[in-house]
Each structure stands twice: as structure tokens, then as C-alpha cells.
Short mmCIF file of C-alpha atoms and ligand atoms in Angstrom, two decimals:
data_model
loop_
_atom_site.label_atom_id
_atom_site.label_comp_id
_atom_site.label_asym_id
_atom_site.label_seq_id
_atom_site.Cartn_x
_atom_site.Cartn_y
_atom_site.Cartn_z
CA MET A 1 -14.70 -26.48 16.66
CA PRO A 2 -11.36 -25.39 15.19
CA ASP A 3 -8.61 -24.60 17.72
CA ARG A 4 -7.73 -20.94 18.08
CA ILE A 5 -4.13 -20.12 17.13
CA LYS A 6 -2.82 -16.87 18.57
CA ILE A 7 -0.78 -14.71 16.23
CA PHE A 8 2.21 -13.00 17.82
CA ASP A 9 3.61 -10.40 15.45
CA THR A 10 7.29 -9.55 15.84
CA THR A 11 7.75 -7.29 12.79
CA LEU A 12 8.81 -4.42 15.06
CA ARG A 13 11.38 -6.53 16.92
CA ASP A 14 12.74 -9.51 14.95
CA GLY A 15 11.56 -7.86 11.72
CA GLU A 16 13.61 -4.80 12.51
CA GLN A 17 16.61 -7.08 12.92
CA SER A 18 16.63 -7.55 9.12
CA ALA A 19 19.94 -6.28 7.79
CA GLY A 20 19.64 -2.64 6.80
CA VAL A 21 16.12 -2.18 8.19
CA SER A 22 15.23 0.29 10.87
CA PHE A 23 11.87 1.90 11.51
CA SER A 24 11.37 5.36 12.96
CA ALA A 25 9.12 5.71 16.02
CA GLU A 26 6.34 7.11 13.82
CA GLU A 27 6.62 4.22 11.41
CA LYS A 28 6.50 1.74 14.28
CA LEU A 29 3.36 3.34 15.60
CA GLN A 30 1.65 3.21 12.20
CA ILE A 31 2.54 -0.47 11.80
CA ALA A 32 1.36 -1.26 15.35
CA LYS A 33 -1.96 0.51 14.77
CA LEU A 34 -2.51 -1.49 11.61
CA LEU A 35 -1.62 -4.76 13.37
CA GLU A 36 -4.15 -3.87 16.02
CA ARG A 37 -6.85 -3.30 13.37
CA MET A 38 -5.85 -6.62 11.86
CA GLN A 39 -6.53 -8.16 15.29
CA VAL A 40 -3.27 -9.94 15.91
CA ASP A 41 -3.17 -11.24 19.49
CA THR A 42 0.21 -9.85 20.52
CA ILE A 43 2.50 -7.18 19.10
CA GLU A 44 6.14 -7.46 20.10
CA ALA A 45 6.80 -3.73 19.99
CA GLY A 46 10.59 -3.88 20.30
CA PHE A 47 13.51 -4.57 22.57
CA ALA A 48 13.05 -1.83 25.17
CA ALA A 49 16.47 -2.09 26.82
CA ALA A 50 18.36 -1.99 23.53
CA SER A 51 18.53 1.84 23.35
CA PRO A 52 16.65 4.91 24.59
CA ALA A 53 15.00 5.20 21.17
CA ASP A 54 13.78 1.59 21.34
CA PHE A 55 12.49 2.20 24.87
CA ASP A 56 10.56 5.29 23.79
CA ALA A 57 9.04 3.56 20.77
CA VAL A 58 7.89 0.58 22.86
CA ALA A 59 6.50 2.86 25.58
CA ARG A 60 4.60 4.92 23.02
CA ILE A 61 3.03 1.86 21.43
CA ALA A 62 2.14 0.51 24.89
CA LYS A 63 0.34 3.76 25.68
CA GLU A 64 -1.35 4.37 22.34
CA VAL A 65 -2.29 0.97 20.96
CA ARG A 66 -5.27 -0.69 22.66
CA GLY A 67 -7.10 -3.92 22.07
CA THR A 68 -4.08 -6.21 21.80
CA SER A 69 -1.34 -7.47 24.07
CA ILE A 70 1.95 -5.54 23.82
CA ALA A 71 5.18 -7.43 24.48
CA THR A 72 8.79 -6.43 24.75
CA LEU A 73 11.82 -8.67 24.50
CA CYS A 74 14.27 -8.88 27.44
CA ARG A 75 17.55 -10.73 27.78
CA ALA A 76 17.56 -12.74 30.99
CA VAL A 77 19.30 -10.00 32.96
CA PRO A 78 17.77 -7.78 35.65
CA ASN A 79 18.20 -4.48 33.80
CA ASP A 80 16.39 -5.73 30.68
CA VAL A 81 13.46 -7.07 32.69
CA ASP A 82 13.18 -3.85 34.72
CA GLN A 83 13.48 -1.62 31.66
CA GLY A 84 11.09 -3.84 29.76
CA TRP A 85 8.46 -3.47 32.44
CA ALA A 86 8.97 0.30 32.64
CA ALA A 87 8.34 0.50 28.89
CA ILE A 88 5.20 -1.64 28.66
CA GLN A 89 3.48 -1.04 31.97
CA ASP A 90 0.85 1.24 30.41
CA ALA A 91 -0.29 -1.36 27.90
CA GLU A 92 -3.78 -2.76 28.15
CA GLU A 93 -2.32 -6.27 28.34
CA PRO A 94 1.47 -6.08 28.89
CA ARG A 95 3.73 -9.08 28.33
CA LEU A 96 7.40 -9.53 29.24
CA HIS A 97 9.25 -11.86 26.89
CA VAL A 98 12.44 -13.21 28.47
CA PHE A 99 14.92 -15.24 26.45
CA LEU A 100 18.13 -17.14 27.10
CA SER A 101 20.08 -19.63 25.02
CA SER A 102 19.68 -23.31 25.82
CA SER A 103 22.04 -24.94 23.30
CA ASP A 104 25.53 -25.98 24.33
CA ILE A 105 27.07 -24.18 21.38
CA HIS A 106 25.54 -20.88 22.55
CA ILE A 107 26.16 -21.55 26.25
CA ALA A 108 29.84 -22.41 25.75
CA HIS A 109 30.86 -20.13 22.89
CA GLN A 110 28.57 -17.13 23.08
CA LEU A 111 27.58 -16.83 26.72
CA ARG A 112 30.79 -18.52 27.96
CA LYS A 113 28.89 -19.99 30.88
CA ASP A 114 27.85 -23.45 32.00
CA ARG A 115 24.46 -25.15 32.04
CA GLU A 116 23.94 -24.70 35.80
CA THR A 117 24.47 -20.93 35.64
CA VAL A 118 22.19 -20.54 32.65
CA LEU A 119 19.46 -22.61 34.30
CA GLU A 120 19.50 -20.45 37.37
CA GLN A 121 19.56 -17.26 35.31
CA ALA A 122 16.48 -18.33 33.32
CA ARG A 123 14.54 -19.29 36.43
CA GLU A 124 15.45 -16.10 38.29
CA MET A 125 14.63 -13.76 35.43
CA VAL A 126 11.27 -15.40 34.72
CA ALA A 127 10.49 -15.00 38.44
CA ARG A 128 11.63 -11.36 38.31
CA ALA A 129 9.36 -10.70 35.32
CA LYS A 130 6.53 -12.46 37.14
CA GLY A 131 7.01 -10.00 39.98
CA TYR A 132 5.88 -7.28 37.59
CA VAL A 133 3.19 -8.96 35.51
CA ASP A 134 1.39 -12.26 35.20
CA ASN A 135 1.80 -12.46 31.41
CA VAL A 136 5.37 -13.77 30.96
CA GLU A 137 6.80 -15.58 27.95
CA PHE A 138 10.05 -17.53 28.02
CA SER A 139 12.11 -18.49 24.95
CA PRO A 140 15.04 -20.92 25.10
CA MET A 141 17.10 -19.56 22.24
CA ASP A 142 18.41 -22.12 19.73
CA ALA A 143 15.99 -24.69 21.17
CA THR A 144 16.18 -26.93 18.10
CA ARG A 145 19.93 -27.49 18.52
CA SER A 146 19.78 -27.95 22.29
CA ASP A 147 20.32 -31.08 24.31
CA ARG A 148 16.78 -32.40 24.76
CA ASP A 149 17.04 -33.27 28.44
CA PHE A 150 18.61 -29.96 29.34
CA LEU A 151 16.02 -28.05 27.31
CA LYS A 152 13.18 -29.89 29.05
CA LEU A 153 14.72 -29.16 32.45
CA MET A 154 15.04 -25.46 31.60
CA LEU A 155 11.43 -25.28 30.44
CA LYS A 156 10.19 -27.10 33.53
CA GLU A 157 11.98 -24.58 35.76
CA CYS A 158 10.59 -21.63 33.77
CA VAL A 159 7.03 -22.98 33.96
CA GLU A 160 7.46 -23.41 37.71
CA ALA A 161 8.82 -19.85 37.95
CA GLY A 162 5.59 -18.58 36.38
CA ALA A 163 5.95 -18.39 32.59
CA THR A 164 2.50 -18.41 30.97
CA THR A 165 3.78 -18.88 27.42
CA ILE A 166 6.64 -21.17 26.46
CA ASN A 167 8.05 -20.37 23.05
CA ILE A 168 10.16 -22.87 21.12
CA PRO A 169 12.42 -20.97 18.74
CA ASP A 170 14.09 -22.54 15.73
CA THR A 171 16.55 -19.68 15.97
CA VAL A 172 18.80 -20.73 13.08
CA GLY A 173 16.10 -22.21 10.84
CA TYR A 174 17.53 -25.71 11.18
CA ALA A 175 14.39 -27.80 11.66
CA ILE A 176 12.54 -29.94 9.10
CA PRO A 177 8.72 -29.95 9.41
CA GLN A 178 8.15 -33.61 10.40
CA GLU A 179 11.05 -33.46 12.82
CA PHE A 180 9.82 -30.18 14.33
CA GLU A 181 6.31 -31.53 14.79
CA ALA A 182 7.68 -34.51 16.72
CA PHE A 183 9.99 -32.22 18.72
CA VAL A 184 7.15 -29.93 19.83
CA ARG A 185 4.98 -32.96 20.67
CA GLU A 186 7.77 -34.47 22.76
CA ILE A 187 8.29 -31.26 24.71
CA MET A 188 4.57 -30.90 25.34
CA GLU A 189 4.36 -34.47 26.60
CA ASP A 190 7.52 -34.58 28.69
CA VAL A 191 7.73 -31.17 30.37
CA PRO A 192 5.56 -31.04 33.49
CA GLY A 193 3.08 -28.16 33.48
CA MET A 194 3.09 -27.59 29.71
CA ASP A 195 -0.66 -28.19 29.69
CA ARG A 196 -1.08 -25.03 31.78
CA VAL A 197 0.83 -22.71 29.42
CA THR A 198 0.45 -21.57 25.83
CA VAL A 199 2.96 -23.34 23.62
CA SER A 200 4.39 -21.06 20.98
CA VAL A 201 6.84 -21.42 18.08
CA HIS A 202 9.19 -18.95 16.45
CA CYS A 203 10.69 -20.28 13.21
CA HIS A 204 13.43 -18.73 11.11
CA ASN A 205 13.62 -19.19 7.38
CA ASP A 206 17.24 -20.19 6.70
CA LEU A 207 16.10 -23.27 4.76
CA GLY A 208 12.91 -21.66 3.49
CA LEU A 209 10.87 -23.80 5.89
CA SER A 210 9.69 -21.31 8.50
CA SER A 211 6.00 -21.31 7.56
CA ALA A 212 5.98 -25.09 7.04
CA ASN A 213 7.63 -25.62 10.42
CA SER A 214 5.15 -23.28 12.12
CA LEU A 215 2.22 -25.22 10.67
CA ALA A 216 3.80 -28.54 11.65
CA ALA A 217 4.00 -27.20 15.20
CA VAL A 218 0.33 -26.25 15.07
CA GLN A 219 -0.43 -29.87 14.20
CA ALA A 220 1.59 -30.92 17.24
CA GLY A 221 -0.47 -28.65 19.49
CA ALA A 222 1.29 -25.27 19.48
CA ARG A 223 -1.28 -22.53 20.00
CA GLN A 224 0.77 -19.41 19.29
CA VAL A 225 2.78 -18.70 16.16
CA GLU A 226 5.35 -15.90 16.04
CA CYS A 227 5.70 -14.30 12.65
CA THR A 228 6.35 -11.06 10.79
CA ILE A 229 4.80 -9.12 7.94
CA ASN A 230 6.52 -10.08 4.67
CA GLY A 231 8.63 -12.58 6.64
CA LEU A 232 11.06 -9.87 7.72
CA GLY A 233 13.60 -10.84 10.36
CA GLU A 234 17.16 -11.75 11.18
CA ARG A 235 19.08 -13.23 8.17
CA ALA A 236 16.53 -15.00 5.91
CA GLY A 237 13.72 -13.80 8.15
CA ASN A 238 10.88 -15.31 10.16
CA ALA A 239 7.72 -17.16 9.23
CA SER A 240 5.64 -14.76 7.23
CA LEU A 241 2.40 -13.70 8.93
CA GLU A 242 0.40 -13.65 5.72
CA GLU A 243 1.48 -17.20 4.82
CA VAL A 244 0.73 -18.62 8.26
CA VAL A 245 -2.62 -16.87 8.57
CA MET A 246 -3.80 -17.75 5.08
CA ALA A 247 -2.60 -21.36 5.27
CA ILE A 248 -4.58 -21.80 8.49
CA ARG A 249 -7.60 -20.08 6.96
CA THR A 250 -7.47 -21.85 3.61
CA ARG A 251 -6.75 -25.30 5.05
CA GLU A 252 -8.90 -25.19 8.14
CA ASP A 253 -10.31 -28.51 6.93
CA PHE A 254 -6.92 -30.15 7.44
CA LEU A 255 -5.43 -28.15 10.31
CA HIS A 256 -8.65 -27.79 12.34
CA ALA A 257 -7.45 -24.39 13.43
CA GLU A 258 -8.31 -20.72 13.02
CA THR A 259 -6.86 -17.31 13.87
CA ASN A 260 -8.52 -14.04 14.77
CA VAL A 261 -6.71 -12.07 12.06
CA ASP A 262 -8.79 -10.06 9.61
CA PRO A 263 -7.11 -10.96 6.28
CA HIS A 264 -8.33 -7.81 4.51
CA PHE A 265 -5.40 -5.94 6.04
CA LEU A 266 -2.70 -8.32 4.80
CA VAL A 267 -1.87 -6.53 1.56
CA PRO A 268 -2.06 -3.00 3.04
CA ALA A 269 0.23 -4.15 5.88
CA SER A 270 2.62 -5.73 3.43
CA HIS A 271 2.81 -2.51 1.39
CA MET A 272 3.25 -0.36 4.48
CA VAL A 273 6.09 -2.54 5.77
CA GLN A 274 7.74 -2.72 2.33
CA ASP A 275 7.71 1.07 2.12
CA PHE A 276 8.94 1.68 5.65
CA ALA A 277 11.59 -1.04 5.49
CA GLY A 278 12.74 -0.01 2.02
CA MET A 279 12.67 -3.74 1.27
CA HIS A 280 10.40 -4.97 -1.51
CA VAL A 281 9.05 -8.50 -1.65
CA GLN A 282 9.69 -10.56 -4.76
CA PRO A 283 6.80 -10.62 -7.29
CA ASN A 284 6.17 -14.32 -6.71
CA LYS A 285 5.91 -13.96 -2.92
CA ALA A 286 2.86 -15.88 -1.72
CA ILE A 287 -0.27 -13.80 -1.09
CA VAL A 288 1.29 -10.32 -1.15
CA GLY A 289 3.62 -10.50 -4.17
CA LEU A 290 2.60 -8.65 -7.32
CA ASN A 291 2.16 -11.91 -9.24
CA ALA A 292 0.37 -13.82 -6.47
CA PHE A 293 -2.95 -13.53 -8.29
CA ARG A 294 -1.79 -12.87 -11.85
CA HIS A 295 -2.37 -15.53 -14.49
CA GLN A 296 -0.10 -15.66 -17.51
CA SER A 297 -0.84 -18.79 -19.50
CA GLY A 298 -3.81 -18.86 -21.84
CA ILE A 299 -5.15 -22.04 -20.26
CA HIS A 300 -5.09 -20.53 -16.79
CA GLN A 301 -6.61 -17.23 -17.98
CA ASP A 302 -9.37 -19.17 -19.70
CA GLY A 303 -10.12 -21.12 -16.51
CA VAL A 304 -10.15 -18.07 -14.25
CA SER A 305 -12.36 -16.11 -16.60
CA LYS A 306 -14.89 -18.94 -16.38
CA LEU A 307 -14.61 -19.60 -12.67
CA ARG A 308 -12.03 -17.87 -10.45
CA GLU A 309 -11.59 -20.94 -8.25
CA THR A 310 -10.21 -23.00 -11.14
CA TYR A 311 -6.76 -21.56 -10.43
CA GLU A 312 -7.17 -19.49 -7.26
CA ILE A 313 -7.36 -21.05 -3.80
CA MET A 314 -7.85 -17.67 -2.11
CA ASP A 315 -9.94 -14.65 -3.00
CA PRO A 316 -7.54 -11.76 -3.73
CA GLU A 317 -10.05 -9.25 -2.35
CA GLU A 318 -10.23 -11.15 0.91
CA VAL A 319 -6.51 -10.62 1.50
CA GLY A 320 -6.74 -6.95 0.64
CA TRP A 321 -5.94 -6.74 -3.07
CA LYS A 322 -8.09 -4.02 -4.55
CA ASP A 323 -8.44 -2.95 -8.09
CA GLY A 324 -6.65 0.40 -7.72
CA SER A 325 -8.40 1.82 -10.76
CA GLN A 326 -11.71 1.75 -8.89
CA PHE A 327 -10.39 4.09 -6.25
CA VAL A 328 -8.41 6.77 -8.04
CA LEU A 329 -8.38 10.28 -6.64
CA SER A 330 -7.87 13.45 -8.63
CA LYS A 331 -7.21 17.13 -7.94
CA LEU A 332 -10.94 17.54 -7.37
CA SER A 333 -10.85 15.11 -4.44
CA GLY A 334 -11.20 16.79 -1.08
CA ARG A 335 -9.69 16.14 2.34
CA ALA A 336 -12.51 13.77 3.34
CA GLY A 337 -12.02 11.52 0.29
CA PHE A 338 -8.28 11.57 0.81
CA ARG A 339 -8.59 10.66 4.49
CA SER A 340 -11.07 7.87 3.83
CA ARG A 341 -8.83 6.32 1.16
CA LEU A 342 -5.83 6.47 3.51
CA ASP A 343 -7.89 4.77 6.16
CA ASP A 344 -8.66 1.92 3.74
CA LEU A 345 -4.95 1.61 3.08
CA GLY A 346 -4.31 1.24 6.80
CA TYR A 347 -2.94 4.69 7.64
CA GLN A 348 -4.16 6.70 10.60
CA LEU A 349 -2.30 9.97 10.46
CA ALA A 350 -2.04 12.66 13.10
CA ASP A 351 -3.20 16.10 11.91
CA GLU A 352 0.25 17.46 11.12
CA GLU A 353 1.23 14.41 9.08
CA PHE A 354 -2.13 14.40 7.37
CA ASN A 355 -1.76 18.05 6.33
CA ARG A 356 1.72 17.45 4.94
CA ALA A 357 0.53 14.39 3.02
CA PHE A 358 -2.51 16.24 1.67
CA LEU A 359 -0.30 19.03 0.32
CA ARG A 360 1.91 16.47 -1.43
CA PHE A 361 -1.20 14.80 -2.84
CA GLN A 362 -2.45 18.12 -4.23
CA GLU A 363 0.94 18.83 -5.81
CA LEU A 364 0.96 15.42 -7.44
CA ALA A 365 -2.68 15.59 -8.53
CA ASP A 366 -1.91 18.89 -10.28
CA ARG A 367 0.66 17.14 -12.44
CA LYS A 368 -0.96 13.73 -12.78
CA ASN A 369 -4.56 13.13 -13.84
CA THR A 370 -5.28 10.31 -11.45
CA VAL A 371 -3.61 9.37 -8.21
CA ASP A 372 -4.00 5.71 -7.32
CA ASP A 373 -3.32 3.61 -4.23
CA ARG A 374 0.39 3.06 -4.84
CA ASP A 375 0.84 6.82 -5.34
CA LEU A 376 -0.94 7.45 -2.05
CA GLU A 377 1.10 4.84 -0.20
CA ALA A 378 4.28 6.43 -1.51
CA ILE A 379 3.19 9.94 -0.52
CA VAL A 380 2.20 8.91 2.97
CA SER A 381 5.17 6.72 3.70
CA ASP A 382 7.47 9.54 2.52
CA ASN A 383 5.83 11.91 4.93
CA ILE A 384 5.96 9.60 7.91
CA GLY A 385 9.60 8.90 7.14
CA GLN A 386 10.20 12.66 7.14
CA ALA A 387 8.71 13.12 10.58
CA VAL A 388 12.08 14.18 11.95
CA GLU A 389 13.14 16.69 9.36
CA ALA A 390 16.46 18.40 9.71
CA TRP A 391 17.70 19.27 6.22
CA ARG A 392 15.15 20.11 3.57
CA ILE A 393 15.45 20.43 -0.21
CA GLU A 394 14.52 23.79 -1.68
CA SER A 395 15.51 23.16 -5.29
CA VAL A 396 17.33 20.65 -7.49
CA HIS A 397 18.64 21.35 -11.00
CA VAL A 398 20.62 18.83 -12.99
CA THR A 399 22.12 19.07 -16.45
CA THR A 400 23.20 15.89 -18.15
CA GLY A 401 23.19 14.25 -21.57
CA THR A 402 25.47 12.90 -24.26
CA GLY A 403 28.81 14.67 -24.29
CA ALA A 404 27.95 16.74 -21.21
CA THR A 405 29.44 16.41 -17.74
CA PRO A 406 26.57 15.73 -15.35
CA THR A 407 26.25 18.74 -13.08
CA ALA A 408 23.92 19.33 -10.16
CA SER A 409 23.11 22.58 -8.49
CA ILE A 410 21.18 22.26 -5.27
CA LYS A 411 19.70 24.52 -2.63
CA LEU A 412 19.02 23.12 0.86
CA ARG A 413 17.58 24.57 4.03
CA SER A 414 19.53 23.66 7.14
CA PRO A 415 17.98 22.54 10.44
CA GLU A 416 18.60 26.10 11.66
CA GLY A 417 16.64 27.55 8.74
CA GLU A 418 19.61 28.89 6.73
CA PHE A 419 19.84 28.40 2.98
CA HIS A 420 22.90 26.72 1.43
CA GLU A 421 23.59 26.42 -2.27
CA ALA A 422 26.26 24.42 -4.07
CA ALA A 423 27.06 22.81 -7.39
CA ASN A 424 29.20 19.83 -8.35
CA THR A 425 29.85 17.40 -11.15
CA GLY A 426 29.74 13.61 -11.07
CA THR A 427 30.24 10.50 -13.11
CA GLY A 428 26.49 10.43 -13.63
CA PRO A 429 23.58 12.68 -12.63
CA VAL A 430 22.84 10.83 -9.37
CA ASP A 431 26.51 10.95 -8.42
CA ALA A 432 26.51 14.70 -9.12
CA VAL A 433 23.42 15.16 -6.93
CA TYR A 434 24.89 13.14 -4.06
CA LYS A 435 28.29 14.82 -4.18
CA THR A 436 26.63 18.22 -4.08
CA ILE A 437 24.41 17.36 -1.11
CA ARG A 438 27.29 15.67 0.71
CA GLY A 439 29.34 18.85 0.22
CA ILE A 440 26.62 20.91 1.88
CA VAL A 441 25.65 18.66 4.80
CA GLY A 442 29.21 17.45 5.44
CA THR A 443 28.52 13.73 6.06
CA GLN A 444 31.20 11.11 5.47
CA ASP A 445 28.99 8.39 4.09
CA VAL A 446 29.22 5.59 1.57
CA LEU A 447 26.28 4.84 -0.68
CA THR A 448 25.81 1.08 -0.36
CA GLU A 449 22.50 0.59 -2.15
CA TYR A 450 20.51 2.55 -4.70
CA ALA A 451 17.29 1.28 -6.25
CA VAL A 452 14.67 2.97 -8.34
CA THR A 453 11.28 1.49 -9.11
CA ALA A 454 8.24 2.81 -10.92
CA ILE A 455 5.38 2.95 -8.46
CA THR A 456 2.61 3.16 -10.98
CA GLU A 457 2.31 2.54 -14.70
CA GLY A 458 2.29 5.09 -17.47
CA ILE A 459 4.39 7.97 -18.67
CA ASP A 460 3.46 10.12 -15.67
CA ALA A 461 4.35 7.39 -13.15
CA GLN A 462 6.08 8.29 -9.92
CA GLY A 463 9.50 6.78 -9.37
CA GLU A 464 10.43 5.57 -5.92
CA VAL A 465 14.06 5.73 -4.94
CA SER A 466 15.29 3.82 -1.93
CA ILE A 467 18.88 4.02 -0.83
CA ARG A 468 21.12 2.91 1.98
CA ILE A 469 24.12 4.84 3.18
CA GLU A 470 26.69 3.69 5.68
CA ILE A 471 28.16 6.04 8.26
CA ASP A 472 30.63 4.69 10.85
CA GLY A 473 29.54 1.13 10.11
CA VAL A 474 25.85 1.87 10.63
CA THR A 475 23.35 1.67 7.79
CA TYR A 476 20.66 4.31 7.27
CA MET A 477 17.81 3.88 4.83
CA GLY A 478 16.26 6.74 2.90
CA ARG A 479 13.44 6.74 0.41
CA ALA A 480 11.36 9.19 -1.55
CA SER A 481 9.08 9.28 -4.53
CA ASP A 482 8.57 11.85 -7.24
CA GLN A 483 7.75 11.94 -10.92
CA ASP A 484 11.32 13.13 -11.47
CA ILE A 485 13.71 10.40 -10.35
CA LEU A 486 16.59 12.82 -9.82
CA VAL A 487 14.45 14.83 -7.43
CA ALA A 488 13.38 11.57 -5.75
CA SER A 489 17.07 10.56 -5.54
CA ALA A 490 17.98 13.84 -3.86
CA ARG A 491 15.09 13.59 -1.40
CA ALA A 492 15.88 9.94 -0.56
CA TYR A 493 19.45 10.93 0.23
CA VAL A 494 18.41 13.86 2.42
CA ASN A 495 15.93 11.53 4.15
CA ALA A 496 18.76 9.09 5.00
CA VAL A 497 20.98 11.93 6.22
CA ASN A 498 18.13 13.23 8.41
CA ARG A 499 17.69 9.78 9.92
CA TYR A 500 21.39 9.75 10.74
CA LEU A 501 21.35 13.26 12.19
CA SER A 502 18.28 12.67 14.33
CA GLY A 503 20.40 10.15 16.24
CA THR A 504 17.35 8.28 17.36
CA VAL A 505 15.91 6.87 14.19
CA GLY A 506 17.90 4.66 11.91
CA ALA A 507 20.69 3.97 14.36
CA LYS A 508 21.39 0.26 14.47
CA ALA A 509 24.21 -2.00 15.45
CA SER A 510 26.32 -2.62 12.41
CA VAL A 511 25.56 -5.71 10.44
CA VAL A 512 27.97 -8.61 10.69
CA GLN A 513 28.48 -9.72 7.14
CA ARG A 514 30.50 -12.57 5.79
CA ARG A 515 31.61 -11.99 2.23
CA ALA A 516 33.15 -14.48 -0.16
CA THR A 517 36.86 -13.79 -0.39
O1 KIV B 601 15.18 -16.36 16.99
C1 KIV B 601 15.09 -16.34 18.22
O2 KIV B 601 15.47 -17.27 18.93
C2 KIV B 601 14.53 -15.15 18.83
C3 KIV B 601 14.21 -15.23 20.28
C4 KIV B 601 14.64 -14.01 20.99
C5 KIV B 601 12.77 -15.54 20.47
O3 KIV B 601 14.27 -14.17 18.15
ZN1 ZN B 602 14.10 -14.74 16.03
#
């Protein structure tokens, strides 16, 4: 019998710590619902004490998502544990996840404490969490750079205080697979009581080894892996859920392990998270990248055409790749067909969102003969992103061309329902559009990122524009799609401004960046 490995998804917590990424509450709920359909074991829904918006999003997921355990992260301080419990108490299976650094470098330079104090703090906060719920996870942050004896002592105390899962984070992605396997084995052997808890790992990808390290830990006996869709996460990210799940599935013969995850949702989840995060995976990303099942060389094409398995170790359909051309919708498609296709793509929309998305679909289908999956994903993700709509675009006109000064004239509707019109010139058409909108809404922002991609092929393809603007050191993402990229650019900008104005979505601590000087 293969051993069962629990999958702990932290896309909504560590994943949201990716620089420049922030999900709205609606987006978080959609992702959580899809993770639940995928049958992950635990969803870390956020860091409840971080802000009122984080608290609300965690509480909403705890109330609305059934069938999986819902966790929230807490620093080892009373307020975080109390707030954490308040946020997740309605979950079917709530879990409090308490963390505290165990390495000397963190204890001395970040916490500015000593080992004794930290030890007591960890023990007390695990016990406090245990007072609320049986299901308590403890993570010694920076475990892989910690003094071994001190780490073991801390874990022993936390097991005694009632932790039911002990997570071993490679916080800075420092470990090497063979070394990490031995490390996890040593902890499991030496720490009293480890046989009574679930041993988990949480690997970062600074050296590109996060999935390899997670699998090495599975070989050592870890029975929970923490990971994120598309490998999102702090700095270079976390172990990618799709890689861990498919490696375990594909190499069950070697790893003697299995997960409960339904792989058919991997590609839909990847697309949903790419759209919501405004962060696209590279084409050669394992499993979910555009090229993951594309064969270029004649020899390979010849082999695959004779027998798929000659060059494919996984079945693309099993991980959720579908031939989009089999499922195109047109203007003759009704609401039922539209809803059923969205369901296949992993979206479960509330009535209001569904109606908005259906209207957009009809508009697009009027202009475009066939609307395929990527079009639908773009339409829906635009609409969920627009859930909190303050400013709205009424019209966009741009004149540009050789020898002409790009000029935009734009009409917006304000949150109060008043119409505002303005015109301005720019160094290029997008600059003209942004200057004009900025003049109307009055934000003092800097455009830090602008990217346009074609969502589908062909002359009538939709273009997706994703942008990031910075206001007072905080980054806000905006995205939109349209057949006209200047209209998409205008809508993406208004989307980012709306996220800023809503005050709850998009607000994040500013990113600490180190630039070459
Ligand atoms: O990387 C890390 O150490 C973490 C912990 C909070 C688990 O994210
Ligand atoms: Zn982490």
C-alpha cells in the first residue's frame, strides 16, 4: 500500500507573499473552492491577523468552503492566535498554524531575543492554540539553518504542548535534497513524540530545489507537503503543487506514496492563479507551462504520433489540458452551455458575477466567431477582479500614427455615478490613455510594469493587459482583456486604481527590494 501524503496548499498565504501579488477576497474564494474540488487536504487561507481584509477573507473561506481543513497562519503571539481562531472557527476542520524562528541568525538579529525566551514563547503559543482547537501545526522558521540540538528541543516542547503537525520549513531554500532527507530523518528519530504527529515540510525555491527537497523529505517519512499553485511564494516561491503531486503520482513505483489530489484540476487551477496573480508561468514550466506537452523535433513528433508514451510520461488530459477547439462557444450558446463550460474550467460564480460575465461573453461572441477556453478564463477573471468597482470606463478614443501626437479622450463614471471626460496627449498611445485617466481620478501613481499578451490565436484574438502601479510604496495589480489593446490597457489601469481605492483589496506591505547599484 502506498503511503498517503497530505497536500497542504498555501497559495493564498505564502503564494500571496509573491512580490506584487495580491488577491481580492472574491479571487481567494474562487481559488479556495477550486482547491477544495481538487481535494487538497488543507488550505492555508491566509494570515488572519495581518489586516482586517485578510481576516475577512479567511473567515469567509472558513464559512463557505467545506470538505477540507482550513488553516490560518499565526505568529507566536497571543493576538495572532486569538484572531486566527476567531477567523477560522466556523471551518469544518479548522487548523491553527503557529510559527516562530528557531535559527540563531533570526533569533539574534530579527527577533532580538535569546533562545530561552523563544522556546517559552513557542511552547506557550502552541498551548494557547491548543486551548481553542485540537488541530495545531507548529513551524520553526528557518529550521534548516538552525542549531540542531536547539531545534530538536523546540520541537519536543511543541509536541508536548499539543502540536499535531510539525512542519520543517526550509525558509530560505538553502537545503540540498540528500542533506534534507537526512535532516528530516534525524529529526523524526531524535525528537520524542514525533511518531504521534504528522511531519510536514515547507520548501522554498531559492536554489530551484523546492520540489526535489519536498520529495526527498517524503522519502525520509514526511507525510505532509506544503506547496502552492504555480510555485508562487516569497522570493523564488515555494514547491509547486502540480510538480509535487504529479511526481508522486508518476513515480509511485519509486516513492511508494500517493496523494488525494484530483489532477484534472491542475491546469485550470494554474490558469486561474496566473490570471488572478497577473503572473504568468514560463512556457517550459513543468506540467502547466504552454510547452509542457508540445513536441518540436521531427523525431519526437514521429514517436508521439505512433505512441504518445514514447515522449510523454504523463497524459496531458489527466492534468487538465483540453483541446480548446473541442469546446468553443459562439453567440448561439446559451446560459446553460456557458455555465457548464465555466464549471469545467473551475469557476463557480455567484449570480451577479455570472450575469456580468455572460454579458461580456455575448459582447465578445458578437465580434468573434468562436470563444474558446482562454477567452472565457479572461472574461471571468476580469469580472471577478472587478468585483469592487469604483470607477468605470464609459468610452475610450485614441488617435495615433506616424507623424501624429498620440491623443486619448476618455469618459469615466465615478463611484458616485457622475460622468467625467478629459483628453490628453502622451509619448505613446498607452501613455496618453494613462495620463488622461490619472488626470480624472487624481491618483499619484507610478506605472512599474506593463505587459500585453495575446490570449488566443488569430487576427480577432483578445489581448490581455496586466499592469502594476505603485502608490505610496504599495503595488497594485490590474488586468483586463479586450480585442482592442488600448481599451484593455485603459480597463487594466482603472482596475488597478479601483483596487487601490477599495482599500481592502490589493493593499500589501511594500516589497523590500535590493537593486544592483
Ligand atoms: O517559509 C516559511 O518558513 C514559512 C513559515 C511561516 C511556515 O512560510
Ligand atoms: Zn514560506
